[in-house]
Amino acid sequence: MGTRQAWAQRCTYWLEPKNWLIVTVIAIGWHADGGAGVGWGLLAALFTAVLPTLFISYGVRHGRWSDRNVGARRPRLVVLAFITASVAAGLILLLTAGAPRLLTGYLAFMLASVAVLALVTVVWKISVHCAVASGSVTILALTYGPLVLCGFALVAVLGWSRVALKDHTVAQVVVGSVLGAAAAALAYAALVRW
């Protein structure tokens, strides 16, 4: 394996959805309710990132899919269904336990986004990595200010890595990035009005 491929694999690993989601739900929790919000964010991270990652790892270990990125369409839909169920369970728990509205609203947005990504995946292999990354940067920039927009440099690096590894085409990366950012902007507008 060449240096370029090795770097692409590292970038895909470091910038995978679970890492974006953990940072984002904790940051949204902090913004919503300080230290208590961080606790709510950690609970949200369990359902949005940790449980889905464990499910994917279990599937890899048992030969259900070839790697953590789950490239084949049918297994990808199974993973997206699990993620949908996990996020829904987390959302229900956060709502009933009285978590901050900003965080529960963000999880509701995430649930809708996963459903859209699953629908697109039925016909086309959109980049979920780039959708999550660009959505995270967008929601954090709208929450914390325009300096966070520098995070789109990491989204570009992630997009490069997905194409370099031949997991996605340029179009799949671009559409995933645009869809993720647009969905986050719409969600933020809805959350602010809520």
Coordinates of N, CA, C and O in Angstrom, one line a residue:
M1 N 0.8 -1.2 0.0 CA 0.0 0.0 0.0 C 0.9 1.2 0.0 O 1.8 1.3 0.8
G2 N 0.6 2.2 -0.9 CA 1.3 3.4 -1.0 C 1.0 4.4 0.1 O 0.1 4.2 0.9
T3 N 1.9 5.4 0.2 CA 1.7 6.4 1.2 C 0.4 7.1 1.1 O -0.3 7.4 2.1
R4 N 0.0 7.4 -0.1 CA -1.3 8.1 -0.4 C -2.5 7.3 0.2 O -3.3 7.9 0.8
Q5 N -2.5 6.0 -0.1 CA -3.6 5.2 0.4 C -3.5 5.1 1.9 O -4.6 5.1 2.5
A6 N -2.3 5.0 2.5 CA -2.2 4.9 3.9 C -2.8 6.2 4.6 O -3.5 6.1 5.6
W7 N -2.5 7.3 4.0 CA -3.0 8.6 4.5 C -4.5 8.7 4.4 O -5.2 9.2 5.2
A8 N -5.0 8.2 3.2 CA -6.4 8.2 3.0 C -7.1 7.4 4.0 O -8.2 7.7 4.5
Q9 N -6.6 6.2 4.3 CA -7.2 5.3 5.3 C -7.2 6.0 6.7 O -8.2 5.9 7.4
R10 N -6.1 6.6 7.0 CA -6.0 7.3 8.3 C -7.1 8.4 8.4 O -7.7 8.6 9.4
C11 N -7.2 9.2 7.4 CA -8.1 10.3 7.3 C -9.5 9.8 7.5 O -10.4 10.4 8.2
T12 N -9.9 8.8 6.7 CA -11.2 8.2 6.8 C -11.5 7.7 8.2 O -12.6 7.9 8.8
Y13 N -10.5 7.1 8.9 CA -10.7 6.6 10.2 C -10.8 7.8 11.2 O -11.7 7.8 12.1
W14 N -9.9 8.8 11.2 CA -10.0 9.9 12.1 C -11.2 10.7 12.0 O -11.7 11.3 12.9
L15 N -11.7 10.8 10.7 CA -12.8 11.7 10.5 C -14.1 10.9 10.2 O -15.0 11.4 9.5
E16 N -14.2 9.7 10.8 CA -15.4 8.9 10.5 C -16.6 9.5 11.3 O -16.4 10.3 12.3
P17 N -17.8 9.2 10.9 CA -19.0 9.8 11.5 C -19.1 9.7 13.0 O -19.5 10.7 13.7
K18 N -18.7 8.6 13.6 CA -18.8 8.6 15.1 C -18.1 9.7 15.8 O -18.5 10.3 16.8
N19 N -16.9 10.0 15.3 CA -16.1 11.1 15.9 C -16.8 12.4 15.8 O -16.8 13.2 16.7
W20 N -17.3 12.7 14.6 CA -18.0 14.0 14.4 C -19.2 14.0 15.3 O -19.5 15.1 15.9
L21 N -20.0 12.9 15.4 CA -21.2 12.9 16.2 C -20.9 13.1 17.7 O -21.6 13.8 18.4
I22 N -19.9 12.5 18.2 CA -19.5 12.6 19.6 C -19.2 14.1 19.9 O -19.8 14.7 20.9
V23 N -18.4 14.7 19.1 CA -18.0 16.1 19.3 C -19.2 17.0 19.2 O -19.4 17.9 20.1
T24 N -20.1 16.7 18.2 CA -21.2 17.6 18.0 C -22.2 17.5 19.1 O -22.7 18.6 19.6
V25 N -22.6 16.3 19.5 CA -23.7 16.2 20.5 C -23.2 16.8 21.9 O -24.0 17.4 22.6
I26 N -21.9 16.6 22.2 CA -21.4 17.2 23.4 C -21.3 18.7 23.3 O -21.7 19.4 24.3
A27 N -20.9 19.2 22.2 CA -20.8 20.7 22.0 C -22.2 21.3 22.0 O -22.4 22.4 22.6
I28 N -23.2 20.7 21.4 CA -24.6 21.2 21.4 C -25.1 21.1 22.8 O -25.8 22.0 23.3
G29 N -24.8 20.0 23.5 CA -25.3 19.9 24.9 C -24.7 21.0 25.8 O -25.3 21.6 26.6
W30 N -23.4 21.3 25.6 CA -22.7 22.3 26.4 C -23.3 23.7 26.1 O -23.6 24.5 27.0
H31 N -23.6 23.9 24.8 CA -24.2 25.2 24.5 C -25.6 25.4 25.1 O -26.0 26.4 25.5
A32 N -26.3 24.3 25.1 CA -27.7 24.3 25.6 C -27.8 24.4 27.1 O -28.7 25.1 27.6
D33 N -26.9 23.8 27.9 CA -27.0 23.7 29.3 C -25.7 23.5 30.1 O -25.7 22.9 31.1
G34 N -24.6 24.1 29.6 CA -23.3 24.0 30.3 C -22.9 22.6 30.7 O -23.1 21.7 29.9
G35 N -22.4 22.4 31.9 CA -21.9 21.2 32.4 C -23.0 20.1 32.4 O -22.7 18.9 32.0
A36 N -24.2 20.4 32.8 CA -25.3 19.4 32.7 C -25.6 19.0 31.3 O -25.8 17.8 31.0
G37 N -25.4 19.9 30.4 CA -25.7 19.6 28.9 C -24.6 18.7 28.4 O -24.9 17.9 27.5
V38 N -23.4 18.8 28.9 CA -22.3 17.8 28.5 C -22.8 16.4 28.9 O -22.6 15.5 28.1
G39 N -23.3 16.3 30.1 CA -23.8 14.9 30.5 C -24.9 14.4 29.5 O -24.9 13.3 29.1
W40 N -25.8 15.3 29.2 CA -26.9 14.9 28.2 C -26.2 14.6 26.9 O -26.7 13.7 26.2
G41 N -25.2 15.4 26.5 CA -24.5 15.1 25.2 C -23.8 13.7 25.2 O -23.8 13.0 24.2
L42 N -23.2 13.4 26.4 CA -22.6 12.1 26.5 C -23.6 10.9 26.3 O -23.4 9.9 25.7
L43 N -24.8 11.2 26.9 CA -25.9 10.2 26.8 C -26.3 10.1 25.3 O -26.5 9.0 24.8
A44 N -26.5 11.2 24.7 CA -26.8 11.2 23.3 C -25.8 10.5 22.4 O -26.1 9.8 21.5
A45 N -24.5 10.7 22.8 CA -23.4 10.1 22.0 C -23.5 8.6 22.1 O -23.1 7.9 21.2
L46 N -23.9 8.1 23.2 CA -24.1 6.6 23.4 C -25.0 6.1 22.3 O -24.7 5.1 21.6
F47 N -26.1 6.8 22.0 CA -27.1 6.3 21.0 C -26.8 6.7 19.6 O -27.1 5.9 18.7
T48 N -26.1 7.8 19.4 CA -25.8 8.3 18.0 C -24.5 7.7 17.5 O -24.3 7.6 16.3
A49 N -23.5 7.4 18.4 CA -22.2 7.0 17.9 C -21.7 5.7 18.5 O -21.2 4.9 17.7
V50 N -21.8 5.5 19.8 CA -21.2 4.4 20.4 C -21.9 3.1 20.0 O -21.3 2.1 19.5
L51 N -23.2 3.0 20.2 CA -24.0 1.8 19.9 C -23.9 1.5 18.4 O -23.6 0.3 18.1
P52 N -24.1 2.4 17.5 CA -23.9 2.1 16.1 C -22.5 1.6 15.7 O -22.3 0.6 15.0
T53 N -21.5 2.1 16.4 CA -20.1 1.7 16.1 C -19.9 0.3 16.6 O -19.3 -0.6 16.0
L54 N -20.5 0.0 17.8 CA -20.4 -1.4 18.3 C -21.1 -2.4 17.4 O -20.6 -3.5 17.1
F55 N -22.3 -2.0 16.9 CA -23.0 -2.8 15.9 C -22.2 -3.1 14.7 O -22.1 -4.2 14.2
I56 N -21.6 -2.1 14.1 CA -20.8 -2.2 12.9 C -19.6 -3.1 13.2 O -19.3 -4.0 12.4
S57 N -18.9 -2.9 14.3 CA -17.8 -3.7 14.7 C -18.2 -5.2 14.9 O -17.5 -6.1 14.4
Y58 N -19.3 -5.4 15.5 CA -19.8 -6.8 15.6 C -20.1 -7.4 14.3 O -19.7 -8.6 14.0
G59 N -20.7 -6.7 13.3 CA -20.9 -7.2 12.0 C -19.6 -7.5 11.3 O -19.5 -8.5 10.5
V60 N -18.6 -6.7 11.4 CA -17.3 -7.0 10.8 C -16.7 -8.3 11.4 O -16.2 -9.2 10.6
R61 N -16.7 -8.4 12.7 CA -16.1 -9.5 13.4 C -16.8 -10.8 13.0 O -16.2 -11.9 12.9
H62 N -18.1 -10.8 12.7 CA -18.9 -12.0 12.4 C -19.1 -12.1 10.9 O -19.9 -12.9 10.4
G63 N -18.3 -11.4 10.1 CA -18.4 -11.5 8.6 C -19.6 -11.1 7.9 O -19.8 -11.4 6.8
R64 N -20.4 -10.2 8.6 CA -21.6 -9.7 7.9 C -21.3 -8.6 6.9 O -22.0 -8.4 5.9
W65 N -20.2 -7.9 7.1 CA -19.7 -6.9 6.2 C -18.2 -6.9 6.2 O -17.6 -7.3 7.2
S66 N -17.6 -6.4 5.2 CA -16.1 -6.6 5.0 C -15.3 -5.6 5.9 O -14.2 -5.9 6.3
D67 N -15.8 -4.4 6.1 CA -15.1 -3.4 6.9 C -16.0 -2.4 7.6 O -17.2 -2.5 7.4
R68 N -15.4 -1.5 8.3 CA -16.1 -0.6 9.1 C -16.9 0.4 8.3 O -17.8 1.1 8.8
N69 N -16.5 0.6 7.0 CA -17.2 1.6 6.2 C -18.5 1.0 5.5 O -19.2 1.7 4.9
V70 N -18.7 -0.3 5.6 CA -19.9 -1.0 5.1 C -20.2 -0.4 3.7 O -21.2 0.3 3.5
G71 N -19.4 -0.8 2.7 CA -19.6 -0.3 1.3 C -20.7 -0.9 0.5 O -21.3 -0.2 -0.3
A72 N -21.1 -2.2 0.7 CA -22.1 -2.8 -0.1 C -23.5 -2.3 0.3 O -23.8 -2.0 1.5
R73 N -24.4 -2.1 -0.6 CA -25.7 -1.5 -0.4 C -26.5 -2.2 0.6 O -27.1 -1.5 1.5
R74 N -26.8 -3.4 0.4 CA -27.7 -4.1 1.3 C -27.2 -4.1 2.8 O -28.0 -3.7 3.7
P75 N -26.0 -4.4 3.1 CA -25.5 -4.3 4.5 C -25.6 -2.9 5.0 O -25.9 -2.6 6.2
R76 N -25.3 -1.9 4.1 CA -25.3 -0.5 4.4 C -26.8 -0.1 4.9 O -26.9 0.6 5.8
L77 N -27.8 -0.7 4.2 CA -29.1 -0.4 4.6 C -29.5 -1.0 6.0 O -30.2 -0.4 6.8
V78 N -28.9 -2.2 6.3 CA -29.1 -2.8 7.6 C -28.5 -1.9 8.7 O -29.1 -1.7 9.7
V79 N -27.3 -1.4 8.4 CA -26.6 -0.5 9.4 C -27.4 0.8 9.6 O -27.6 1.2 10.7
L80 N -27.9 1.3 8.5 CA -28.7 2.6 8.6 C -30.0 2.3 9.4 O -30.4 3.2 10.1
A81 N -30.6 1.1 9.2 CA -31.8 0.8 10.0 C -31.4 0.7 11.5 O -32.2 1.2 12.3
F82 N -30.3 0.1 11.8 CA -29.9 0.0 13.2 C -29.6 1.4 13.7 O -30.1 1.7 14.9
I83 N -28.9 2.2 13.0 CA -28.7 3.6 13.4 C -30.0 4.4 13.7 O -30.1 5.1 14.7
T84 N -30.9 4.2 12.8 CA -32.2 4.9 12.9 C -32.9 4.4 14.2 O -33.4 5.3 15.0
A85 N -32.9 3.2 14.5 CA -33.5 2.6 15.7 C -32.7 3.2 17.0 O -33.4 3.5 18.0
S86 N -31.4 3.2 16.9 CA -30.6 3.6 18.0 C -30.8 5.1 18.3 O -31.0 5.5 19.5
V87 N -30.8 5.9 17.3 CA -31.1 7.4 17.4 C -32.5 7.6 17.9 O -32.7 8.5 18.8
A88 N -33.5 6.9 17.4 CA -34.8 7.0 17.9 C -35.0 6.7 19.4 O -35.6 7.4 20.1
A89 N -34.3 5.6 19.8 CA -34.3 5.2 21.2 C -33.7 6.3 22.1 O -34.2 6.7 23.1
G90 N -32.6 6.8 21.6 CA -31.9 7.9 22.3 C -32.8 9.1 22.4 O -32.9 9.8 23.5
L91 N -33.4 9.5 21.3 CA -34.3 10.6 21.3 C -35.5 10.5 22.3 O -35.8 11.4 23.1
I92 N -36.1 9.3 22.3 CA -37.2 9.0 23.2 C -36.7 9.2 24.7 O -37.4 9.8 25.5
L93 N -35.5 8.6 25.0 CA -35.0 8.7 26.3 C -34.7 10.1 26.7 O -35.1 10.5 27.8
L94 N -34.1 10.9 25.8 CA -33.8 12.2 26.1 C -35.0 13.1 26.3 O -35.1 13.9 27.2
L95 N -36.0 12.9 25.5 CA -37.3 13.6 25.6 C -38.0 13.3 26.9 O -38.4 14.2 27.6
T96 N -38.1 12.0 27.3 CA -38.8 11.6 28.5 C -38.0 12.0 29.8 O -38.6 12.3 30.8
A97 N -36.7 12.1 29.7 CA -35.8 12.4 30.8 C -35.7 14.0 31.0 O -35.1 14.4 32.0
G98 N -36.1 14.7 30.0 CA -36.1 16.2 30.2 C -34.8 16.8 29.7 O -34.4 17.9 30.3
A99 N -34.1 16.3 28.7 CA -32.9 16.9 28.2 C -33.2 18.2 27.5 O -34.4 18.5 27.2
P100 N -32.2 19.0 27.3 CA -32.4 20.4 26.7 C -33.0 20.2 25.3 O -32.7 19.3 24.6
R101 N -34.0 21.1 25.0 CA -34.7 21.1 23.7 C -33.7 21.2 22.5 O -34.0 20.6 21.5
L102 N -32.7 22.0 22.7 CA -31.7 22.1 21.5 C -31.1 20.7 21.2 O -31.0 20.4 20.0
L103 N -30.8 20.0 22.2 CA -30.2 18.7 22.0 C -31.2 17.7 21.4 O -30.9 16.9 20.5
T104 N -32.4 17.6 22.0 CA -33.4 16.7 21.5 C -33.8 17.1 20.1 O -34.1 16.2 19.2
G105 N -33.9 18.4 19.8 CA -34.2 18.8 18.4 C -33.1 18.4 17.5 O -33.4 18.0 16.3
Y106 N -31.9 18.5 17.9 CA -30.8 18.0 17.1 C -30.9 16.5 16.8 O -30.6 16.1 15.6
L107 N -31.2 15.7 17.8 CA -31.4 14.3 17.5 C -32.6 14.0 16.6 O -32.5 13.1 15.8
A108 N -33.6 14.8 16.7 CA -34.8 14.6 15.8 C -34.3 14.9 14.4 O -34.7 14.2 13.4
F109 N -33.5 16.0 14.2 CA -32.9 16.3 12.9 C -32.1 15.1 12.4 O -32.1 14.7 11.2
M110 N -31.3 14.6 13.3 CA -30.4 13.5 12.9 C -31.2 12.3 12.4 O -30.9 11.6 11.5
L111 N -32.3 12.0 13.1 CA -33.2 10.9 12.8 C -33.7 11.1 11.4 O -33.7 10.2 10.5
A112 N -34.2 12.3 11.1 CA -34.7 12.6 9.8 C -33.6 12.5 8.7 O -33.8 11.9 7.6
S113 N -32.4 12.9 9.0 CA -31.3 12.9 8.1 C -30.9 11.5 7.7 O -30.6 11.1 6.6
V114 N -30.9 10.6 8.8 CA -30.5 9.2 8.5 C -31.6 8.5 7.6 O -31.2 7.8 6.7
A115 N -32.8 8.9 7.8 CA -33.9 8.4 7.0 C -33.7 8.8 5.5 O -33.8 8.0 4.6
V116 N -33.4 10.1 5.3 CA -33.1 10.6 3.9 C -31.9 9.8 3.3 O -31.9 9.4 2.2
L117 N -30.8 9.7 4.1 CA -29.6 9.0 3.6 C -30.0 7.6 3.2 O -29.4 7.0 2.2
A118 N -30.8 6.9 4.0 CA -31.2 5.5 3.7 C -32.0 5.5 2.4 O -31.7 4.6 1.6
L119 N -32.9 6.4 2.2 CA -33.6 6.4 1.0 C -32.7 6.6 -0.2 O -32.9 6.0 -1.3
V120 N -31.8 7.5 -0.1 CA -30.8 7.8 -1.2 C -30.0 6.5 -1.5 O -29.7 6.1 -2.6
T121 N -29.6 5.9 -0.4 CA -28.7 4.7 -0.5 C -29.4 3.6 -1.3 O -28.7 2.7 -1.9
V122 N -30.7 3.5 -1.2 CA -31.4 2.5 -2.0 C -31.1 2.5 -3.5 O -31.0 1.5 -4.1
V123 N -30.8 3.8 -4.0 CA -30.6 3.9 -5.4 C -29.2 4.4 -5.7 O -28.7 4.2 -6.9
W124 N -28.4 4.9 -4.8 CA -27.1 5.5 -5.0 C -26.3 5.5 -3.8 O -26.8 5.7 -2.7
K125 N -25.0 5.3 -3.9 CA -24.1 5.2 -2.7 C -23.6 6.6 -2.3 O -22.4 6.9 -2.5
I126 N -24.4 7.4 -1.7 CA -24.1 8.7 -1.2 C -23.1 8.6 -0.1 O -23.1 7.6 0.6
S127 N -22.2 9.6 0.1 CA -21.2 9.5 1.2 C -21.8 9.9 2.5 O -22.0 11.1 2.7
V128 N -22.1 8.9 3.3 CA -22.6 9.2 4.7 C -21.5 9.9 5.5 O -21.8 10.8 6.3
H129 N -20.3 9.5 5.3 CA -19.1 10.2 6.0 C -19.2 11.7 5.8 O -19.1 12.4 6.7
C130 N -19.3 12.1 4.5 CA -19.2 13.5 4.2 C -20.5 14.2 4.6 O -20.5 15.4 5.0
A131 N -21.7 13.5 4.6 CA -22.9 14.1 5.0 C -22.9 14.4 6.5 O -23.2 15.5 6.9
V132 N -22.4 13.5 7.3 CA -22.3 13.7 8.7 C -21.3 14.8 9.0 O -21.5 15.7 9.9
A133 N -20.1 14.8 8.4 CA -19.1 15.8 8.7 C -19.5 17.2 8.3 O -19.4 18.1 9.1
S134 N -20.1 17.4 7.1 CA -20.5 18.7 6.7 C -21.7 19.2 7.6 O -21.8 20.4 7.9
G135 N -22.6 18.3 7.9 CA -23.7 18.6 8.8 C -23.2 19.0 10.2 O -23.7 20.0 10.8
S136 N -22.2 18.4 10.7 CA -21.7 18.7 12.0 C -21.0 20.1 12.0 O -21.2 20.9 12.9
V137 N -20.2 20.3 10.9 CA -19.6 21.7 10.8 C -20.6 22.8 10.7 O -20.5 23.8 11.4
T138 N -21.6 22.5 9.9 CA -22.7 23.5 9.7 C -23.4 23.8 11.0 O -23.6 25.0 11.4
I139 N -23.9 22.8 11.7 CA -24.6 23.0 12.9 C -23.8 23.7 14.0 O -24.2 24.6 14.8
L140 N -22.5 23.3 14.1 CA -21.6 23.9 15.1 C -21.3 25.4 14.7 O -21.2 26.2 15.6
A141 N -21.1 25.7 13.4 CA -20.9 27.0 13.0 C -22.1 27.9 13.3 O -21.9 29.1 13.7
L142 N -23.2 27.4 13.0 CA -24.4 28.2 13.3 C -24.6 28.4 14.8 O -25.2 29.4 15.3
T143 N -24.2 27.5 15.6 CA -24.3 27.5 17.1 C -23.2 28.4 17.7 O -23.5 29.2 18.6
Y144 N -22.0 28.2 17.3 CA -20.8 28.8 17.9 C -20.2 30.0 17.1 O -19.4 30.7 17.6
G145 N -20.5 30.1 15.9 CA -20.0 31.2 15.1 C -19.2 30.8 13.9 O -18.9 29.6 13.7
P146 N -19.0 31.8 13.0 CA -18.4 31.5 11.7 C -16.9 30.9 11.7 O -16.5 30.3 10.7
L147 N -16.2 31.1 12.8 CA -14.9 30.5 12.9 C -14.9 29.0 12.7 O -13.9 28.4 12.1
V148 N -16.0 28.4 13.1 CA -16.1 26.9 13.0 C -16.1 26.5 11.5 O -15.8 25.4 11.2
L149 N -16.5 27.4 10.6 CA -16.5 27.1 9.2 C -15.2 26.6 8.7 O -15.1 25.9 7.7
C150 N -14.1 26.9 9.4 CA -12.8 26.3 9.0 C -12.8 24.8 9.0 O -12.0 24.2 8.4
G151 N -13.8 24.2 9.8 CA -13.9 22.8 9.8 C -14.2 22.2 8.4 O -14.0 21.0 8.2
F152 N -14.7 23.0 7.5 CA -14.9 22.5 6.2 C -13.6 22.0 5.5 O -13.7 21.2 4.6
A153 N -12.5 22.5 6.0 CA -11.2 22.0 5.4 C -11.1 20.5 5.8 O -10.6 19.7 5.0
L154 N -11.6 20.1 7.0 CA -11.5 18.7 7.3 C -12.5 17.9 6.5 O -12.3 16.7 6.2
V155 N -13.7 18.5 6.2 CA -14.6 17.8 5.3 C -14.0 17.5 3.9 O -14.2 16.5 3.4
A156 N -13.3 18.5 3.4 CA -12.6 18.4 2.1 C -11.5 17.2 2.2 O -11.4 16.4 1.3
V157 N -10.8 17.2 3.3 CA -9.8 16.1 3.5 C -10.5 14.8 3.5 O -10.1 13.8 2.9
L158 N -11.6 14.7 4.2 CA -12.4 13.5 4.3 C -12.9 13.1 2.9 O -12.8 11.9 2.5
G159 N -13.4 14.0 2.2 CA -13.9 13.7 0.8 C -12.8 13.2 0.0 O -13.0 12.2 -0.8
W160 N -11.6 13.8 0.1 CA -10.5 13.3 -0.7 C -10.2 11.9 -0.3 O -9.9 11.0 -1.2
S161 N -10.2 11.6 1.0 CA -9.8 10.2 1.4 C -10.8 9.2 0.9 O -10.5 8.1 0.5
R162 N -12.1 9.6 0.9 CA -13.2 8.6 0.4 C -13.0 8.3 -1.1 O -13.2 7.2 -1.5
V163 N -12.6 9.3 -1.9 CA -12.4 9.1 -3.3 C -11.1 8.4 -3.5 O -11.0 7.5 -4.3
A164 N -10.0 8.8 -2.8 CA -8.7 8.1 -2.9 C -8.8 6.6 -2.6 O -8.1 5.8 -3.3
L165 N -9.7 6.2 -1.7 CA -9.8 4.8 -1.4 C -10.8 4.1 -2.3 O -11.1 2.9 -2.1
K166 N -11.4 4.9 -3.2 CA -12.3 4.3 -4.2 C -13.6 3.8 -3.5 O -14.3 2.9 -4.1
D167 N -13.9 4.4 -2.4 CA -15.2 4.0 -1.7 C -16.3 4.9 -2.3 O -17.5 4.5 -2.2
H168 N -16.0 6.0 -2.9 CA -17.0 6.9 -3.4 C -16.4 7.6 -4.6 O -15.2 7.8 -4.8
T169 N -17.3 8.1 -5.4 CA -17.0 9.0 -6.5 C -17.0 10.5 -6.0 O -17.5 10.7 -4.9
V170 N -16.4 11.4 -6.8 CA -16.4 12.8 -6.4 C -17.9 13.2 -6.3 O -18.2 14.0 -5.3
A171 N -18.8 12.8 -7.2 CA -20.2 13.2 -7.1 C -20.8 12.8 -5.8 O -21.6 13.5 -5.1
Q172 N -20.5 11.5 -5.4 CA -21.1 11.0 -4.1 C -20.7 11.8 -2.9 O -21.4 12.0 -2.0
V173 N -19.4 12.2 -2.9 CA -18.8 13.0 -1.9 C -19.4 14.4 -1.8 O -19.8 14.9 -0.8
V174 N -19.5 15.0 -3.0 CA -20.0 16.4 -3.1 C -21.5 16.4 -2.7 O -21.9 17.2 -1.9
V175 N -22.3 15.5 -3.2 CA -23.7 15.5 -2.9 C -23.9 15.2 -1.4 O -24.8 15.8 -0.7
G176 N -23.2 14.2 -0.8 CA -23.2 14.0 0.6 C -22.9 15.2 1.4 O -23.6 15.5 2.4
S177 N -21.9 15.9 1.0 CA -21.5 17.1 1.8 C -22.5 18.2 1.7 O -22.9 18.8 2.7
V178 N -23.1 18.4 0.5 CA -24.1 19.5 0.3 C -25.4 19.1 1.0 O -26.0 19.9 1.7
L179 N -25.8 17.8 0.9 CA -27.0 17.4 1.6 C -26.8 17.5 3.1 O -27.7 18.0 3.8
G180 N -25.7 17.1 3.7 CA -25.5 17.2 5.1 C -25.5 18.7 5.6 O -26.1 19.0 6.6
A181 N -24.8 19.6 4.9 CA -24.8 21.0 5.3 C -26.2 21.6 5.2 O -26.6 22.3 6.0
A182 N -26.9 21.3 4.1 CA -28.3 21.9 3.9 C -29.2 21.4 4.9 O -30.0 22.2 5.5
A183 N -29.2 20.1 5.2 CA -30.1 19.5 6.3 C -29.8 20.2 7.6 O -30.7 20.5 8.4
A184 N -28.5 20.4 8.0 CA -28.1 21.0 9.2 C -28.6 22.4 9.3 O -29.1 22.9 10.3
A185 N -28.5 23.2 8.2 CA -28.9 24.6 8.2 C -30.4 24.6 8.4 O -30.9 25.5 9.1
L186 N -31.2 23.8 7.7 CA -32.6 23.7 7.9 C -33.0 23.3 9.3 O -33.9 23.9 9.9
A187 N -32.3 22.4 9.8 CA -32.5 21.9 11.2 C -32.3 23.1 12.2 O -33.1 23.3 13.1
Y188 N -31.2 23.8 12.0 CA -30.9 24.9 12.9 C -31.9 26.0 12.9 O -32.4 26.5 13.9
A189 N -32.4 26.3 11.7 CA -33.4 27.3 11.5 C -34.7 26.8 12.2 O -35.4 27.6 12.9
A190 N -35.0 25.5 12.1 CA -36.2 25.0 12.8 C -36.0 25.0 14.3 O -36.9 25.4 15.1
L191 N -34.8 24.7 14.8 CA -34.5 24.6 16.2 C -34.6 26.0 16.8 O -35.1 26.2 18.0
V192 N -34.1 27.0 16.1 CA -34.1 28.4 16.7 C -35.6 28.9 16.8 O -35.9 29.5 17.7
R193 N -36.4 28.5 15.8 CA -37.8 29.0 15.8 C -38.6 28.2 16.9 O -39.6 28.7 17.4
W194 N -38.2 27.0 17.2 CA -38.8 26.1 18.1 C -38.6 26.7 19.5 O -39.3 26.7 20.4

